[in-house]
């Protein structure tokens, strides 16, 4: 059953989300419990204790006013103290009224009722016994009268103590609930976090290890193919994105093996034909019969060469299809960041090798088309300034890789020419790429000027560089296919030997010319001249003549 890598990762994410949701629900429940008890403490316990404290303070002031009433014998002072006691009695009534809404249990209600009853007894004893008795004497004797109030105050103190203890008990119970909720939430959060980390780590390590092993196998197979070994296959059994990539790679290997066997067979036939031609040429002195045989052998050799070109075109097309699939899946894996960062280098190697191989195949396909005279040209008006800006932007990363600068000189009055913009772009990109490849820490300049050639209006595109330069005795090889200027350069700079040969054929097909000027150690200038309007076919240099396979630097 097919399970894509994205689905596996989403499954792991879903497990983590479930754990986080459970954690969130439990934490929210515990927070609600703690908040409820905190609100209880804020709205009940603290106001209750504050009110009880105010009551105790009021009772102490009341007792002090009683003592002052007993000590002072002046009538005015006693009346003032009596007013103070009435005010304190009213204040106590206010405290009782304030406390009643704060009651949260039956026990607290009983304790408050006991305090209120004891207070009323103190007030009644004060007004009914203590004050009348004190008014009858005038000698200021304290002990007999004040001692009679002690039992009432002791009862009031006991009731107040019981009420305070009840408030403290409720506060401790609330704090215990908060502490228990906090401890339970902390324990569950720790457990849930540890479980999420363990599950994520196990799934991540498992998936990354499997992906790494499979990508390593694919990279090793790609290296073997790059080395010319087409034997074997990956045989990936897991059907996901990497499995599809491996299957496309196996299909490409099978196609390469088949095409190579066919190419070897054709090469053997070509070699046999050439050997026969050489034998017939050696026997030309034997007469007209031998001469005719040699002519037939030559014709067979030319037919084999055409068959070779047709085969190259077919093979290039067949190779591009699986290679595009490989590059597409590799780019998909890279863009979606499915592969861990530690294995991105494997994908980048696949993409780099694939793009390089695709460029080689495209060059071979164009070469085969030119040999067969099947290069199609699509003439249309081309905005020169826009084309120059486009090719510079496409080759700028390659130039910057070697720390080069690119400058352009394209006057606005250049305007529009009628030519094949795709082929002209291909030639300019090849010239700029060659300049960037053979130049380091230098300057590359693309200059466009209007100039006549053989009486015809046209544009000259000149690519100047400050690179390594080309020796004069090697410049004749530049526009010959499959040729390199210097073996030592070849080992340092990559290339197939087709770029400049293809560029020359394309420029001539467009009715233009290509030239080179170079000095070793100073730099090179490759110039192409393209007519403003297409050149009639009759006056255009032929590009369908098969090229002699010799050399190039690109």
XYZ file of C-alpha atoms in Angstrom, residues 108-440:
333
model
C -19.281 29.789 59.398
C -22.912 30.907 59.712
C -23.083 29.380 63.219
C -19.811 31.041 64.292
C -20.965 34.446 63.020
C -24.298 34.050 64.836
C -22.389 33.207 68.046
C -20.213 36.320 67.664
C -23.244 38.489 66.986
C -25.085 37.065 70.035
C -22.067 37.552 72.315
C -21.718 41.129 71.077
C -25.361 41.898 71.792
C -24.903 40.511 75.306
C -21.893 42.829 75.809
C -23.890 45.832 74.546
C -26.911 44.975 76.715
C -24.694 44.458 79.782
C -22.956 47.748 79.069
C -26.127 49.818 78.828
C -28.200 47.833 81.308
C -25.734 47.254 84.113
C -22.333 48.845 83.612
C -23.262 52.439 82.710
C -26.100 52.813 85.298
C -23.865 51.396 88.036
C -21.006 53.713 87.133
C -23.302 56.783 87.179
C -24.269 56.025 90.834
C -20.718 56.326 92.137
C -18.314 59.212 91.904
C -15.128 58.001 93.609
C -13.605 56.489 90.370
C -13.400 52.966 91.704
C -12.682 50.698 88.657
C -12.296 47.118 89.767
C -15.821 46.170 90.893
C -17.602 47.489 87.820
C -15.113 46.647 85.101
C -14.596 43.057 86.362
C -18.282 42.319 85.887
C -17.880 42.715 82.079
C -15.092 40.113 81.785
C -17.359 37.030 81.325
C -19.150 38.739 78.450
C -15.903 39.719 76.749
C -14.455 36.223 77.281
C -17.477 34.715 75.547
C -17.145 37.260 72.721
C -13.436 36.485 72.387
C -14.130 32.753 72.165
C -16.732 33.305 69.453
C -14.378 35.596 67.515
C -11.558 33.026 67.823
C -13.806 30.275 66.451
C -14.821 32.505 63.510
C -11.170 33.343 62.732
C -10.216 29.653 62.894
C -13.045 28.807 60.477
C -11.792 31.466 58.026
C -8.237 30.168 58.292
C -9.432 26.609 57.775
C -11.247 27.626 54.582
C -8.148 29.501 53.369
C -5.932 26.452 54.035
C -8.409 24.196 52.220
C -8.411 26.521 49.193
C -4.623 26.673 49.183
C -4.473 22.880 49.409
C -6.782 22.605 46.384
C -4.622 25.102 44.450
C -1.429 23.253 45.396
C -2.915 19.870 44.469
C -4.152 21.226 41.124
C -0.768 22.793 40.409
C 1.076 19.586 41.268
C -1.268 17.477 39.118
C -0.947 19.915 36.181
C 2.832 20.027 36.500
C 3.109 16.229 36.633
C 0.803 15.752 33.654
C 2.548 18.463 31.615
C 5.936 16.882 32.278
C 4.625 13.437 31.372
C 2.871 14.654 28.220
C 5.932 16.668 27.117
C 8.276 13.727 27.661
C 5.940 11.423 25.732
C 5.670 13.924 22.846
C 9.461 14.277 22.703
C 9.999 10.508 22.787
C 7.371 9.810 20.111
C 8.619 12.641 17.861
C 12.220 11.526 18.278
C 11.444 7.879 17.511
C 9.369 8.726 14.430
C 11.848 11.370 13.223
C 14.880 9.110 13.651
C 13.090 6.213 11.977
C 11.940 8.223 8.954
C 15.228 10.133 8.555
C 17.269 6.925 8.723
C 15.118 5.212 6.097
C 15.116 8.260 3.804
C 18.881 8.680 4.202
C 19.573 5.042 3.315
C 17.336 5.177 0.256
C 18.785 8.478 -0.970
C 22.302 7.154 -0.439
C 21.506 4.138 -2.611
C 20.124 6.460 -5.281
C 23.203 8.704 -5.098
C 25.558 5.706 -5.379
C 23.647 4.458 -8.417
C 23.863 7.934 -9.990
C 27.649 7.982 -9.423
C 27.949 4.579 -11.096
C 25.989 5.814 -14.100
C 28.139 8.943 -14.267
C 31.200 6.650 -14.299
C 29.759 4.731 -17.259
C 28.537 1.661 -15.361
C 24.985 0.904 -16.508
C 24.794 -2.528 -14.843
C 22.371 -3.186 -12.008
C 19.280 -1.372 -10.700
C 17.967 0.148 -7.485
C 14.819 -2.059 -7.278
C 13.065 0.139 -4.727
C 9.990 -1.636 -3.302
C 8.473 1.144 -1.193
C 5.992 3.164 -3.253
C 6.373 6.795 -2.288
C 8.087 9.852 -3.770
C 11.567 8.362 -3.419
C 10.243 5.053 -4.764
C 8.889 6.820 -7.852
C 12.237 8.552 -8.291
C 14.081 5.225 -8.030
C 11.685 3.600 -10.522
C 12.281 6.417 -13.009
C 16.020 5.987 -12.472
C 15.761 2.237 -13.189
C 13.802 2.978 -16.362
C 16.514 5.397 -17.446
C 19.194 2.750 -16.795
C 17.290 0.207 -18.869
C 16.929 2.725 -21.698
C 20.629 3.589 -21.512
C 21.619 -0.080 -21.653
C 19.393 -0.670 -24.650
C 20.573 2.431 -26.465
C 24.225 1.662 -25.767
C 23.869 -1.864 -27.117
C 22.252 -0.492 -30.249
C 24.961 2.143 -30.578
C 27.699 -0.479 -30.230
C 26.030 -2.574 -32.908
C 25.835 0.398 -35.233
C 29.439 1.327 -34.501
C 30.531 -2.190 -35.369
C 28.592 -1.993 -38.628
C 30.158 1.405 -39.340
C 33.631 0.097 -38.596
C 33.043 -2.909 -40.828
C 31.848 -0.607 -43.598
C 34.865 1.650 -43.219
C 37.217 -1.314 -43.262
C 35.604 -2.560 -46.427
C 35.901 0.904 -47.960
C 39.628 1.011 -47.157
C 40.068 -2.434 -48.709
C 38.260 -1.375 -51.877
C 40.285 1.835 -52.107
C 43.479 -0.210 -51.926
C 42.231 -2.277 -54.893
C 41.192 0.722 -57.037
C 44.102 -0.024 -59.383
C 42.432 -3.283 -60.291
C 39.976 -1.595 -62.570
C 36.543 -0.169 -62.965
C 34.916 -2.996 -61.098
C 36.996 -2.252 -57.966
C 36.284 1.505 -58.407
C 32.558 0.895 -58.541
C 32.765 -1.268 -55.436
C 34.593 1.512 -53.629
C 31.884 3.966 -54.635
C 29.228 1.708 -53.198
C 31.186 1.349 -49.967
C 31.469 5.128 -49.664
C 27.749 5.486 -50.149
C 27.183 2.867 -47.451
C 29.472 4.775 -45.085
C 27.560 8.005 -45.678
C 24.291 6.200 -45.044
C 25.714 4.831 -41.806
C 26.749 8.362 -40.787
C 23.214 9.622 -41.444
C 21.855 6.643 -39.512
C 24.224 7.542 -36.681
C 22.901 11.118 -36.601
C 19.311 9.873 -36.635
C 20.160 7.495 -33.829
C 21.760 10.284 -31.775
C 18.641 12.396 -32.164
C 16.374 9.490 -31.142
C 18.591 8.512 -28.226
C 18.788 12.104 -26.949
C 15.006 12.373 -27.031
C 14.556 9.041 -25.237
C 17.044 10.029 -22.537
C 15.408 13.407 -21.840
C 12.039 11.853 -20.854
C 13.197 9.793 -17.799
C 15.790 12.438 -16.912
C 13.084 15.133 -16.735
C 11.102 12.851 -14.423
C 14.147 12.414 -12.172
C 14.777 16.159 -12.048
C 11.081 16.845 -11.430
C 10.832 14.511 -8.444
C 14.163 15.716 -7.060
C 13.012 19.362 -7.344
C 9.704 18.437 -5.680
C 11.544 16.865 -2.728
C 13.830 19.907 -2.497
C 11.052 22.537 -2.702
C 8.739 20.817 -0.189
C 11.693 20.270 2.202
C 10.606 16.697 2.849
C 14.202 15.506 3.167
C 16.033 16.412 6.422
C 18.579 19.227 6.185
C 21.448 16.802 6.800
C 20.630 15.015 3.523
C 19.906 18.005 1.287
C 23.381 17.577 -0.247
C 22.282 14.248 -1.777
C 19.376 15.926 -3.570
C 21.592 18.807 -4.705
C 24.060 16.322 -6.187
C 21.228 14.589 -8.048
C 19.924 17.934 -9.371
C 23.396 19.143 -10.422
C 24.293 15.873 -12.159
C 20.859 15.669 -13.814
C 20.979 19.229 -15.130
C 24.495 18.699 -16.443
C 23.414 15.471 -18.173
C 20.332 17.235 -19.609
C 22.570 19.990 -21.026
C 24.805 17.371 -22.656
C 21.794 15.605 -24.182
C 20.384 18.902 -25.513
C 23.713 19.723 -27.174
C 23.876 16.258 -28.768
C 20.272 16.631 -29.979
C 20.995 20.030 -31.565
C 24.183 18.625 -33.123
C 22.214 15.740 -34.653
C 19.535 18.110 -35.981
C 22.151 20.324 -37.624
C 23.849 17.328 -39.216
C 20.498 16.206 -40.646
C 19.645 19.726 -41.794
C 16.561 19.717 -39.554
C 17.241 22.846 -37.499
C 13.960 24.792 -37.516
C 14.101 28.591 -37.217
C 11.224 30.736 -35.991
C 11.713 34.352 -37.080
C 9.887 37.039 -35.102
C 10.515 40.609 -33.921
C 12.944 40.576 -30.959
C 13.474 43.406 -28.462
C 17.278 43.452 -28.241
C 17.556 45.263 -24.868
C 15.156 42.813 -23.193
C 17.001 39.843 -24.691
C 20.363 41.156 -23.434
C 18.963 41.704 -19.932
C 17.490 38.191 -19.907
C 20.699 36.362 -20.937
C 22.757 38.387 -18.443
C 20.382 37.506 -15.597
C 20.545 33.813 -16.574
C 24.360 33.667 -16.611
C 24.962 35.982 -13.634
C 24.987 33.152 -10.990
C 27.701 31.286 -12.947
C 29.752 34.470 -13.222
C 29.365 35.256 -9.520
C 30.464 31.743 -8.642
C 33.926 32.701 -9.989
C 33.687 36.236 -8.471
C 33.206 37.908 -11.872
C 31.291 41.057 -12.817
C 29.068 41.358 -15.879
C 28.549 44.695 -17.660
C 26.389 45.456 -20.682
C 26.472 48.190 -23.298
C 23.229 48.128 -25.280
C 22.139 51.574 -26.552
C 18.365 52.186 -26.420
C 18.280 53.077 -30.125
C 19.228 49.483 -31.067
C 15.499 48.715 -31.076
C 14.107 45.504 -32.620
C 15.482 42.923 -35.050
C 13.727 40.064 -36.788
C 15.389 36.755 -35.990
C 14.942 33.511 -34.011
C 15.103 34.772 -30.409
C 15.445 31.261 -28.914
C 18.502 30.380 -31.049
C 20.093 33.807 -30.560
C 19.555 33.486 -26.809
C 21.174 30.018 -26.896
C 24.289 31.402 -28.636
C 24.634 34.409 -26.276
C 24.188 32.246 -23.172
C 26.861 29.849 -24.463
C 29.336 32.693 -25.092
C 28.663 34.308 -21.690
C 28.888 30.921 -19.935
C 32.242 30.208 -21.598
C 33.497 33.645 -20.532
C 32.338 33.086 -16.929
C 33.820 29.586 -16.868
C 37.307 30.632 -18.029
C 37.457 33.921 -16.047
C 38.077 34.358 -12.323
